[in-house]
mmCIF file of C-alpha atoms in Angstrom:
data_model
loop_
_atom_site.group_PDB
_atom_site.id
_atom_site.type_symbol
_atom_site.label_atom_id
_atom_site.label_comp_id
_atom_site.label_asym_id
_atom_site.label_seq_id
_atom_site.Cartn_x
_atom_site.Cartn_y
_atom_site.Cartn_z
ATOM 1 C CA MET W 1365 5.351 -9.289 -8.410
ATOM 2 C CA ALA W 1366 6.936 -8.328 -5.084
ATOM 3 C CA GLU W 1367 10.002 -10.249 -3.954
ATOM 4 C CA PRO W 1368 10.484 -11.724 -0.493
ATOM 5 C CA SER W 1369 12.990 -9.945 1.675
ATOM 6 C CA ALA W 1370 16.426 -11.336 2.490
ATOM 7 C CA ALA W 1371 17.126 -9.712 5.825
ATOM 8 C CA ARG W 1372 18.137 -12.797 7.798
ATOM 9 C CA PRO W 1373 20.468 -15.689 6.980
ATOM 10 C CA ALA W 1374 19.100 -19.142 6.220
ATOM 11 C CA LYS W 1375 20.503 -22.603 6.796
ATOM 12 C CA PRO W 1376 22.213 -24.298 3.836
ATOM 13 C CA LEU W 1377 19.886 -25.288 1.020
ATOM 14 C CA ALA W 1378 19.369 -28.968 0.205
ATOM 15 C CA LEU W 1379 19.702 -29.409 -3.577
ATOM 16 C CA THR W 1380 18.511 -32.676 -5.093
ATOM 17 C CA LEU W 1381 20.353 -34.548 -7.819
ATOM 18 C CA GLY W 1382 17.393 -34.760 -10.184
ATOM 19 C CA GLU W 1383 17.660 -37.179 -13.103
ATOM 20 C CA PRO W 1384 21.368 -38.106 -13.082
ATOM 21 C CA ALA W 1385 21.476 -38.448 -16.882
ATOM 22 C CA GLY W 1386 19.994 -34.976 -17.374
ATOM 23 C CA ILE W 1387 21.369 -31.482 -16.973
ATOM 24 C CA GLY W 1388 20.910 -31.339 -13.195
ATOM 25 C CA PRO W 1389 24.587 -32.120 -12.516
ATOM 26 C CA ASP W 1390 25.655 -29.635 -15.216
ATOM 27 C CA ILE W 1391 23.690 -26.688 -13.876
ATOM 28 C CA THR W 1392 24.623 -27.561 -10.284
ATOM 29 C CA ILE W 1393 28.295 -27.335 -11.192
ATOM 30 C CA ALA W 1394 27.712 -24.131 -13.168
ATOM 31 C CA ALA W 1395 25.818 -22.536 -10.275
ATOM 32 C CA TRP W 1396 28.545 -23.443 -7.759
ATOM 33 C CA LEU W 1397 31.213 -21.984 -10.030
ATOM 34 C CA ARG W 1398 29.352 -18.642 -9.890
ATOM 35 C CA ARG W 1399 28.855 -18.730 -6.098
ATOM 36 C CA ARG W 1400 31.145 -15.798 -5.341
ATOM 37 C CA GLU W 1401 30.072 -13.646 -8.281
ATOM 38 C CA LEU W 1402 26.395 -14.021 -7.306
ATOM 39 C CA ASN W 1403 26.908 -14.246 -3.541
ATOM 40 C CA LEU W 1404 24.906 -17.464 -3.439
ATOM 41 C CA ARG W 1405 23.719 -18.934 -0.185
ATOM 42 C CA ALA W 1406 25.508 -22.188 0.686
ATOM 43 C CA PHE W 1407 23.899 -25.289 -0.740
ATOM 44 C CA TYR W 1408 24.786 -28.952 -0.760
ATOM 45 C CA LEU W 1409 23.956 -31.551 -3.378
ATOM 46 C CA LEU W 1410 22.312 -34.769 -2.268
ATOM 47 C CA GLY W 1411 23.733 -37.365 -4.585
ATOM 48 C CA ASP W 1412 26.719 -39.295 -5.781
ATOM 49 C CA GLU W 1413 30.185 -37.749 -5.506
ATOM 50 C CA ALA W 1414 31.575 -40.008 -8.252
ATOM 51 C CA LEU W 1415 28.840 -39.009 -10.707
ATOM 52 C CA ILE W 1416 29.513 -35.312 -10.135
ATOM 53 C CA ALA W 1417 33.231 -35.851 -10.581
ATOM 54 C CA ARG W 1418 32.631 -37.637 -13.899
ATOM 55 C CA ARG W 1419 30.295 -34.897 -15.096
ATOM 56 C CA ALA W 1420 32.721 -32.140 -14.106
ATOM 57 C CA LYS W 1421 35.438 -33.914 -16.109
ATOM 58 C CA ALA W 1422 33.133 -34.194 -19.132
ATOM 59 C CA LEU W 1423 32.369 -30.481 -18.879
ATOM 60 C CA GLY W 1424 35.997 -29.514 -18.389
ATOM 61 C CA ALA W 1425 35.027 -27.837 -15.118
ATOM 62 C CA ASP W 1426 37.827 -27.238 -12.636
ATOM 63 C CA ILE W 1427 36.081 -27.807 -9.309
ATOM 64 C CA ARG W 1428 36.732 -29.407 -5.962
ATOM 65 C CA ILE W 1429 34.108 -31.796 -4.613
ATOM 66 C CA ALA W 1430 33.831 -32.594 -0.913
ATOM 67 C CA ALA W 1431 31.854 -35.427 0.667
ATOM 68 C CA VAL W 1432 30.266 -33.826 3.729
ATOM 69 C CA SER W 1433 27.398 -33.959 6.179
ATOM 70 C CA PRO W 1434 24.724 -31.239 5.977
ATOM 71 C CA GLY W 1435 26.237 -29.557 9.007
ATOM 72 C CA GLU W 1436 29.590 -29.200 7.228
ATOM 73 C CA ALA W 1437 28.169 -27.677 4.026
ATOM 74 C CA GLU W 1438 28.364 -24.037 5.110
ATOM 75 C CA ALA W 1439 32.065 -24.197 5.957
ATOM 76 C CA THR W 1440 32.889 -26.238 2.854
ATOM 77 C CA PHE W 1441 30.897 -24.291 0.267
ATOM 78 C CA THR W 1442 33.424 -21.530 -0.400
ATOM 79 C CA GLU W 1443 36.187 -23.893 -1.501
ATOM 80 C CA ALA W 1444 34.399 -27.054 -2.652
ATOM 81 C CA LEU W 1445 31.023 -28.235 -3.899
ATOM 82 C CA PRO W 1446 29.517 -30.039 -0.889
ATOM 83 C CA VAL W 1447 27.981 -33.433 -1.725
ATOM 84 C CA VAL W 1448 25.976 -35.398 0.837
ATOM 85 C CA ALA W 1449 25.652 -39.100 0.068
ATOM 86 C CA THR W 1450 22.198 -40.690 -0.122
ATOM 87 C CA GLY W 1451 23.295 -44.307 -0.304
ATOM 88 C CA GLU W 1452 22.316 -44.631 -3.982
ATOM 89 C CA HIS W 1453 25.028 -44.599 -6.631
ATOM 90 C CA ALA W 1454 24.180 -43.265 -10.082
ATOM 91 C CA THR W 1455 25.920 -44.781 -13.088
ATOM 92 C CA ALA W 1456 23.935 -43.022 -15.829
ATOM 93 C CA GLU W 1457 25.867 -41.302 -18.584
ATOM 94 C CA PRO W 1458 24.751 -37.902 -19.918
ATOM 95 C CA GLY W 1459 21.575 -38.300 -21.956
ATOM 96 C CA LYS W 1460 21.330 -42.030 -21.196
ATOM 97 C CA PRO W 1461 19.245 -42.840 -18.101
ATOM 98 C CA ASP W 1462 19.786 -46.344 -16.794
ATOM 99 C CA ALA W 1463 18.521 -48.558 -13.974
ATOM 100 C CA SER W 1464 20.261 -46.384 -11.383
ATOM 101 C CA SER W 1465 18.389 -43.238 -12.406
ATOM 102 C CA ALA W 1466 15.098 -43.635 -10.542
ATOM 103 C CA PRO W 1467 16.522 -44.900 -7.206
ATOM 104 C CA ALA W 1468 19.164 -42.149 -7.171
ATOM 105 C CA ALA W 1469 16.681 -39.394 -8.018
ATOM 106 C CA LEU W 1470 14.060 -40.510 -5.488
ATOM 107 C CA ALA W 1471 16.556 -41.081 -2.663
ATOM 108 C CA SER W 1472 17.828 -37.551 -3.167
ATOM 109 C CA ILE W 1473 14.317 -36.079 -2.915
ATOM 110 C CA ARG W 1474 13.461 -38.110 0.181
ATOM 111 C CA GLN W 1475 16.661 -37.098 1.954
ATOM 112 C CA ALA W 1476 16.235 -33.424 1.071
ATOM 113 C CA VAL W 1477 12.753 -33.396 2.583
ATOM 114 C CA ALA W 1478 13.993 -35.197 5.684
ATOM 115 C CA ASP W 1479 16.858 -32.721 6.070
ATOM 116 C CA VAL W 1480 14.654 -29.642 5.899
ATOM 117 C CA ARG W 1481 11.955 -31.115 8.162
ATOM 118 C CA GLU W 1482 14.552 -32.103 10.746
ATOM 119 C CA GLY W 1483 16.256 -28.707 10.709
ATOM 120 C CA ARG W 1484 19.450 -29.513 8.810
ATOM 121 C CA ALA W 1485 18.512 -27.410 5.777
ATOM 122 C CA GLY W 1486 16.580 -24.217 5.241
ATOM 123 C CA ALA W 1487 14.766 -25.235 2.052
ATOM 124 C CA VAL W 1488 14.547 -27.893 -0.634
ATOM 125 C CA VAL W 1489 15.642 -27.025 -4.167
ATOM 126 C CA THR W 1490 14.981 -29.764 -6.709
ATOM 127 C CA ASN W 1491 16.773 -30.415 -9.970
ATOM 128 C CA PRO W 1492 14.621 -31.681 -12.872
ATOM 129 C CA ILE W 1493 13.445 -35.289 -12.907
ATOM 130 C CA ALA W 1494 12.381 -37.418 -15.874
ATOM 131 C CA LYS W 1495 8.905 -38.677 -15.048
ATOM 132 C CA SER W 1496 8.969 -41.229 -17.862
ATOM 133 C CA VAL W 1497 12.074 -42.811 -16.313
ATOM 134 C CA LEU W 1498 10.475 -42.855 -12.868
ATOM 135 C CA TYR W 1499 7.232 -44.338 -14.216
ATOM 136 C CA ARG W 1500 9.145 -47.268 -15.692
ATOM 137 C CA ALA W 1501 10.497 -47.912 -12.188
ATOM 138 C CA GLY W 1502 7.010 -47.928 -10.641
ATOM 139 C CA PHE W 1503 6.665 -44.267 -9.627
ATOM 140 C CA ARG W 1504 2.936 -43.612 -9.181
ATOM 141 C CA HIS W 1505 2.736 -39.840 -8.774
ATOM 142 C CA PRO W 1506 1.804 -37.383 -11.542
ATOM 143 C CA GLY W 1507 4.895 -35.322 -10.790
ATOM 144 C CA HIS W 1508 7.385 -33.849 -8.346
ATOM 145 C CA THR W 1509 4.755 -31.681 -6.661
ATOM 146 C CA GLU W 1510 2.463 -34.550 -5.719
ATOM 147 C CA TYR W 1511 5.353 -36.711 -4.496
ATOM 148 C CA LEU W 1512 6.578 -33.923 -2.233
ATOM 149 C CA ALA W 1513 3.074 -33.580 -0.793
ATOM 150 C CA GLU W 1514 3.095 -37.257 0.162
ATOM 151 C CA LEU W 1515 6.517 -36.884 1.783
ATOM 152 C CA ALA W 1516 5.129 -33.911 3.722
ATOM 153 C CA ALA W 1517 2.227 -35.907 5.163
ATOM 154 C CA THR W 1518 1.750 -35.679 8.922
ATOM 155 C CA ASP W 1519 -0.382 -38.177 10.853
ATOM 156 C CA GLY W 1520 -1.768 -39.480 7.581
ATOM 157 C CA HIS W 1521 -2.824 -36.031 6.359
ATOM 158 C CA VAL W 1522 -1.434 -35.121 2.931
ATOM 159 C CA PRO W 1523 -1.365 -31.335 2.407
ATOM 160 C CA GLN W 1524 -2.748 -29.765 -0.759
ATOM 161 C CA PRO W 1525 0.254 -28.801 -2.898
ATOM 162 C CA VAL W 1526 -0.109 -25.642 -4.957
ATOM 163 C CA MET W 1527 2.268 -25.110 -7.864
ATOM 164 C CA MET W 1528 3.401 -21.526 -8.359
ATOM 165 C CA LEU W 1529 5.637 -20.385 -11.184
ATOM 166 C CA TRP W 1530 7.392 -17.222 -10.014
ATOM 167 C CA SER W 1531 9.547 -14.610 -11.679
ATOM 168 C CA PRO W 1532 10.195 -10.941 -10.933
ATOM 169 C CA GLN W 1533 7.821 -10.055 -13.780
ATOM 170 C CA LEU W 1534 4.974 -12.493 -13.114
ATOM 171 C CA ALA W 1535 3.743 -15.185 -10.725
ATOM 172 C CA VAL W 1536 1.095 -17.715 -11.761
ATOM 173 C CA VAL W 1537 -0.720 -20.629 -10.140
ATOM 174 C CA PRO W 1538 -2.756 -23.294 -11.964
ATOM 175 C CA VAL W 1539 -5.713 -24.613 -9.925
ATOM 176 C CA THR W 1540 -5.474 -28.015 -11.631
ATOM 177 C CA ILE W 1541 -1.966 -29.241 -12.312
ATOM 178 C CA HIS W 1542 -0.576 -32.327 -14.048
ATOM 179 C CA VAL W 1543 -3.713 -33.765 -15.607
ATOM 180 C CA SER W 1544 -5.247 -33.798 -19.066
ATOM 181 C CA LEU W 1545 -7.491 -30.923 -20.050
ATOM 182 C CA ARG W 1546 -10.506 -33.244 -19.904
ATOM 183 C CA GLU W 1547 -9.565 -34.286 -16.352
ATOM 184 C CA ALA W 1548 -8.891 -30.673 -15.369
ATOM 185 C CA LEU W 1549 -12.465 -29.764 -16.313
ATOM 186 C CA ALA W 1550 -13.748 -32.694 -14.240
ATOM 187 C CA GLN W 1551 -11.642 -31.681 -11.215
ATOM 188 C CA LEU W 1552 -12.532 -27.998 -11.223
ATOM 189 C CA THR W 1553 -14.844 -27.058 -8.335
ATOM 190 C CA SER W 1554 -15.571 -23.970 -6.284
ATOM 191 C CA GLU W 1555 -14.020 -25.703 -3.286
ATOM 192 C CA LEU W 1556 -10.762 -26.329 -5.162
ATOM 193 C CA VAL W 1557 -10.572 -22.714 -6.330
ATOM 194 C CA VAL W 1558 -11.201 -21.479 -2.780
ATOM 195 C CA SER W 1559 -8.622 -23.759 -1.137
ATOM 196 C CA THR W 1560 -6.003 -22.933 -3.776
ATOM 197 C CA VAL W 1561 -6.414 -19.158 -3.497
ATOM 198 C CA ARG W 1562 -6.417 -19.335 0.312
ATOM 199 C CA ILE W 1563 -3.060 -21.122 0.244
ATOM 200 C CA VAL W 1564 -1.686 -18.595 -2.251
ATOM 201 C CA ALA W 1565 -2.851 -15.637 -0.140
ATOM 202 C CA THR W 1566 -1.481 -17.130 3.081
ATOM 203 C CA GLU W 1567 1.954 -17.878 1.654
ATOM 204 C CA LEU W 1568 2.292 -14.600 -0.211
ATOM 205 C CA LYS W 1569 2.007 -13.052 3.241
ATOM 206 C CA SER W 1570 4.137 -15.486 5.242
ATOM 207 C CA ARG W 1571 6.857 -16.406 2.741
ATOM 208 C CA PHE W 1572 6.930 -13.475 0.324
ATOM 209 C CA GLY W 1573 6.300 -10.669 2.807
ATOM 210 C CA ILE W 1574 3.307 -9.222 0.903
ATOM 211 C CA THR W 1575 0.993 -7.699 3.518
ATOM 212 C CA ALA W 1576 -2.164 -7.531 1.397
ATOM 213 C CA PRO W 1577 -1.830 -9.854 -1.608
ATOM 214 C CA ARG W 1578 -3.715 -8.937 -4.779
ATOM 215 C CA ILE W 1579 -4.836 -12.039 -6.624
ATOM 216 C CA ALA W 1580 -6.242 -12.062 -10.155
ATOM 217 C CA VAL W 1581 -8.379 -15.103 -10.985
ATOM 218 C CA SER W 1582 -8.949 -16.138 -14.583
ATOM 219 C CA GLY W 1583 -12.078 -17.518 -16.135
ATOM 220 C CA LEU W 1584 -12.100 -20.962 -17.711
ATOM 221 C CA ASN W 1585 -13.692 -20.242 -21.072
ATOM 222 C CA PRO W 1586 -12.788 -17.744 -23.817
ATOM 223 C CA HIS W 1587 -13.629 -14.194 -22.730
ATOM 224 C CA ALA W 1588 -14.441 -15.581 -19.238
ATOM 225 C CA GLY W 1589 -17.591 -17.175 -20.654
ATOM 226 C CA GLU W 1590 -18.973 -13.920 -22.054
ATOM 227 C CA ASP W 1591 -21.969 -13.832 -19.665
ATOM 228 C CA GLY W 1592 -22.719 -17.496 -20.179
ATOM 229 C CA SER W 1593 -22.752 -17.515 -23.966
ATOM 230 C CA LEU W 1594 -19.403 -19.381 -24.118
ATOM 231 C CA GLY W 1595 -19.794 -21.515 -21.015
ATOM 232 C CA HIS W 1596 -21.275 -21.390 -17.519
ATOM 233 C CA GLU W 1597 -18.323 -22.373 -15.306
ATOM 234 C CA GLU W 1598 -17.534 -18.741 -14.536
ATOM 235 C CA GLN W 1599 -21.034 -18.301 -13.111
ATOM 236 C CA THR W 1600 -21.461 -21.682 -11.417
ATOM 237 C CA ILE W 1601 -17.927 -22.443 -10.167
ATOM 238 C CA ILE W 1602 -15.585 -19.449 -10.190
ATOM 239 C CA ALA W 1603 -17.876 -16.562 -9.166
ATOM 240 C CA PRO W 1604 -19.163 -18.371 -6.027
ATOM 241 C CA ALA W 1605 -15.555 -19.179 -5.071
ATOM 242 C CA LEU W 1606 -14.557 -15.536 -5.418
ATOM 243 C CA LYS W 1607 -17.479 -14.438 -3.282
ATOM 244 C CA ALA W 1608 -16.389 -16.822 -0.517
ATOM 245 C CA LEU W 1609 -12.800 -15.587 -0.772
ATOM 246 C CA ARG W 1610 -13.801 -11.936 -0.570
ATOM 247 C CA ASN W 1611 -15.930 -12.760 2.455
ATOM 248 C CA ASP W 1612 -12.692 -14.068 4.004
ATOM 249 C CA GLY W 1613 -11.052 -10.698 3.365
ATOM 250 C CA ILE W 1614 -8.927 -11.934 0.461
ATOM 251 C CA GLU W 1615 -8.521 -9.532 -2.458
ATOM 252 C CA ALA W 1616 -9.413 -11.913 -5.292
ATOM 253 C CA ARG W 1617 -10.539 -10.292 -8.542
ATOM 254 C CA GLY W 1618 -12.293 -12.052 -11.423
ATOM 255 C CA PRO W 1619 -13.186 -14.148 -13.223
ATOM 256 C CA LEU W 1620 -11.059 -12.348 -15.807
ATOM 257 C CA PRO W 1621 -10.553 -13.166 -19.489
ATOM 258 C CA ALA W 1622 -7.238 -15.011 -19.605
ATOM 259 C CA ASP W 1623 -6.251 -13.465 -22.921
ATOM 260 C CA THR W 1624 -6.011 -9.950 -21.419
ATOM 261 C CA MET W 1625 -4.452 -10.790 -18.038
ATOM 262 C CA PHE W 1626 -0.789 -10.961 -18.938
ATOM 263 C CA HIS W 1627 0.257 -7.874 -20.854
ATOM 264 C CA GLU W 1628 2.637 -5.546 -19.039
ATOM 265 C CA ALA W 1629 0.082 -3.055 -17.728
ATOM 266 C CA ALA W 1630 -2.246 -5.811 -16.480
ATOM 267 C CA ARG W 1631 0.590 -7.525 -14.598
ATOM 268 C CA GLN W 1632 1.122 -4.415 -12.487
ATOM 269 C CA THR W 1633 -2.358 -4.767 -10.944
ATOM 270 C CA TYR W 1634 -1.830 -8.072 -9.104
ATOM 271 C CA ASP W 1635 0.759 -10.087 -7.209
ATOM 272 C CA CYS W 1636 -0.278 -13.489 -8.530
ATOM 273 C CA ALA W 1637 -2.534 -14.781 -11.303
ATOM 274 C CA VAL W 1638 -4.531 -17.909 -10.460
ATOM 275 C CA CYS W 1639 -5.598 -19.821 -13.561
ATOM 276 C CA MET W 1640 -7.857 -22.808 -14.059
ATOM 277 C CA TYR W 1641 -5.527 -25.258 -15.797
ATOM 278 C CA HIS W 1642 -1.864 -25.929 -16.475
ATOM 279 C CA ASP W 1643 -1.235 -24.300 -19.857
ATOM 280 C CA GLN W 1644 -3.427 -21.288 -19.110
ATOM 281 C CA ALA W 1645 -0.885 -20.394 -16.403
ATOM 282 C CA LEU W 1646 2.386 -21.734 -17.776
ATOM 283 C CA ILE W 1647 2.265 -20.433 -21.334
ATOM 284 C CA PRO W 1648 2.335 -16.758 -20.280
ATOM 285 C CA ILE W 1649 5.111 -17.112 -17.718
ATOM 286 C CA LYS W 1650 7.281 -19.191 -20.027
ATOM 287 C CA THR W 1651 6.781 -16.512 -22.657
ATOM 288 C CA VAL W 1652 7.571 -13.630 -20.293
ATOM 289 C CA ALA W 1653 10.335 -15.234 -18.206
ATOM 290 C CA PHE W 1654 11.540 -18.430 -19.846
ATOM 291 C CA ASP W 1655 15.086 -18.410 -18.450
ATOM 292 C CA ASP W 1656 14.500 -17.166 -14.908
ATOM 293 C CA ALA W 1657 11.100 -18.539 -13.857
ATOM 294 C CA VAL W 1658 11.106 -20.649 -10.696
ATOM 295 C CA ASN W 1659 8.736 -23.436 -9.712
ATOM 296 C CA VAL W 1660 7.618 -22.940 -6.072
ATOM 297 C CA THR W 1661 5.444 -25.457 -4.239
ATOM 298 C CA LEU W 1662 3.074 -23.761 -1.797
ATOM 299 C CA GLY W 1663 0.995 -25.543 0.833
ATOM 300 C CA LEU W 1664 3.839 -27.663 2.207
ATOM 301 C CA PRO W 1665 5.360 -27.397 5.709
ATOM 302 C CA PHE W 1666 8.701 -26.499 4.122
ATOM 303 C CA ILE W 1667 10.021 -24.361 1.275
ATOM 304 C CA ARG W 1668 10.573 -25.974 -2.108
ATOM 305 C CA THR W 1669 11.733 -24.329 -5.313
ATOM 306 C CA SER W 1670 12.906 -25.751 -8.610
ATOM 307 C CA PRO W 1671 14.092 -24.657 -12.052
ATOM 308 C CA ASP W 1672 11.221 -24.281 -14.487
ATOM 309 C CA HIS W 1673 12.570 -26.639 -17.152
ATOM 310 C CA GLY W 1674 13.160 -30.293 -17.814
ATOM 311 C CA THR W 1675 16.098 -32.675 -17.970
ATOM 312 C CA ALA W 1676 17.254 -31.670 -21.487
ATOM 313 C CA PHE W 1677 18.866 -35.029 -22.232
ATOM 314 C CA ASP W 1678 20.000 -33.763 -25.639
ATOM 315 C CA ILE W 1679 22.467 -31.265 -24.152
ATOM 316 C CA ALA W 1680 23.452 -33.035 -20.920
ATOM 317 C CA GLY W 1681 27.218 -33.156 -20.528
ATOM 318 C CA THR W 1682 27.853 -30.718 -23.387
ATOM 319 C CA GLY W 1683 28.256 -27.482 -21.420
ATOM 320 C CA LYS W 1684 25.305 -25.888 -23.226
ATOM 321 C CA ALA W 1685 22.867 -26.007 -20.296
ATOM 322 C CA ASN W 1686 21.843 -22.609 -18.937
ATOM 323 C CA PRO W 1687 21.958 -22.492 -15.109
ATOM 324 C CA ALA W 1688 19.862 -19.293 -14.891
ATOM 325 C CA SER W 1689 16.660 -20.957 -13.678
ATOM 326 C CA LEU W 1690 18.487 -23.050 -11.046
ATOM 327 C CA ILE W 1691 20.322 -19.958 -9.837
ATOM 328 C CA ALA W 1692 16.987 -18.134 -9.599
ATOM 329 C CA ALA W 1693 15.538 -21.105 -7.672
ATOM 330 C CA LEU W 1694 18.456 -21.097 -5.214
ATOM 331 C CA ARG W 1695 18.194 -17.345 -4.674
ATOM 332 C CA LEU W 1696 14.436 -17.425 -4.200
ATOM 333 C CA ALA W 1697 14.673 -20.341 -1.747
ATOM 334 C CA SER W 1698 17.234 -18.380 0.249
ATOM 335 C CA ARG W 1699 14.994 -15.302 0.336
ATOM 336 C CA MET W 1700 11.943 -17.334 1.352
ATOM 337 C CA ALA W 1701 13.874 -19.147 4.068
ATOM 338 C CA ALA W 1702 15.041 -15.819 5.471
ATOM 339 C CA GLU W 1703 11.481 -14.445 5.375
ATOM 340 C CA ASN W 1704 10.180 -17.578 7.095
ATOM 341 C CA LEU W 1705 12.538 -17.481 10.117
#
């Protein structure tokens, strides 16, 4: 999988708080502490200065925290972790979400999107949220991706969000996302396959700098249906979509048996694998690149990346959280922002 170039500087990155009781604060602190070693692009955290100070104390982390505006983040970043207030204070203790969790998490996401759309930030990087906590507070979206799409709406038009999981070894996209397998089968259409692959091809060019993207498209059924003996969706849904895509000049190959798409030699033949449902895409990348995979939302009018893991309530505040995926998300967002200038 080719990487986007990093030839030009980007604006500071807007990093969301995520679930305040989870490991988002932990890995944010850990990433900032490695800023010089890794030459990280400046980022600022949208959240609660007091919460970060409490978490740093719990972790025994010796850091300075500075309450700033987005415009001050670049100058502050070298010496202090820049925190931009959202107006919501989080009181949650590590591993124990409380009534402040949902308002704090959602305010941070909303402000990050506003900052990047209004030119104050170069990209949005989101820390993990706890959907169960948000649902109890009335959140009505299946996940982060769908909520960001609503925030990106222009003149009532909500863009189609496409979830990519990216790593240097492999990039995957599920056509259907956060739905049950039964619902995924009901949602799958030729039109959805076509629109998804078009977005992938467009953004591999514009945001990853890949001139002629090679896209491998999986079948739905075992052995890609085996000529109809194990299912007809390859013939009735996927093959017509691929024909339309190739007529558009997009190099889309398939439908391919999913069980032979992800070994090392196969991965060298494409830039992104498009799969029909969530686990078909996410199992291979979490096997190949568990610690450094990055969640990238394509199809939005701004760049968004995120660590490819959850809130890990059981280790929040213990110092055991691995910041590798957040660091990868910050670095990829910086590269994409530079490519997109």
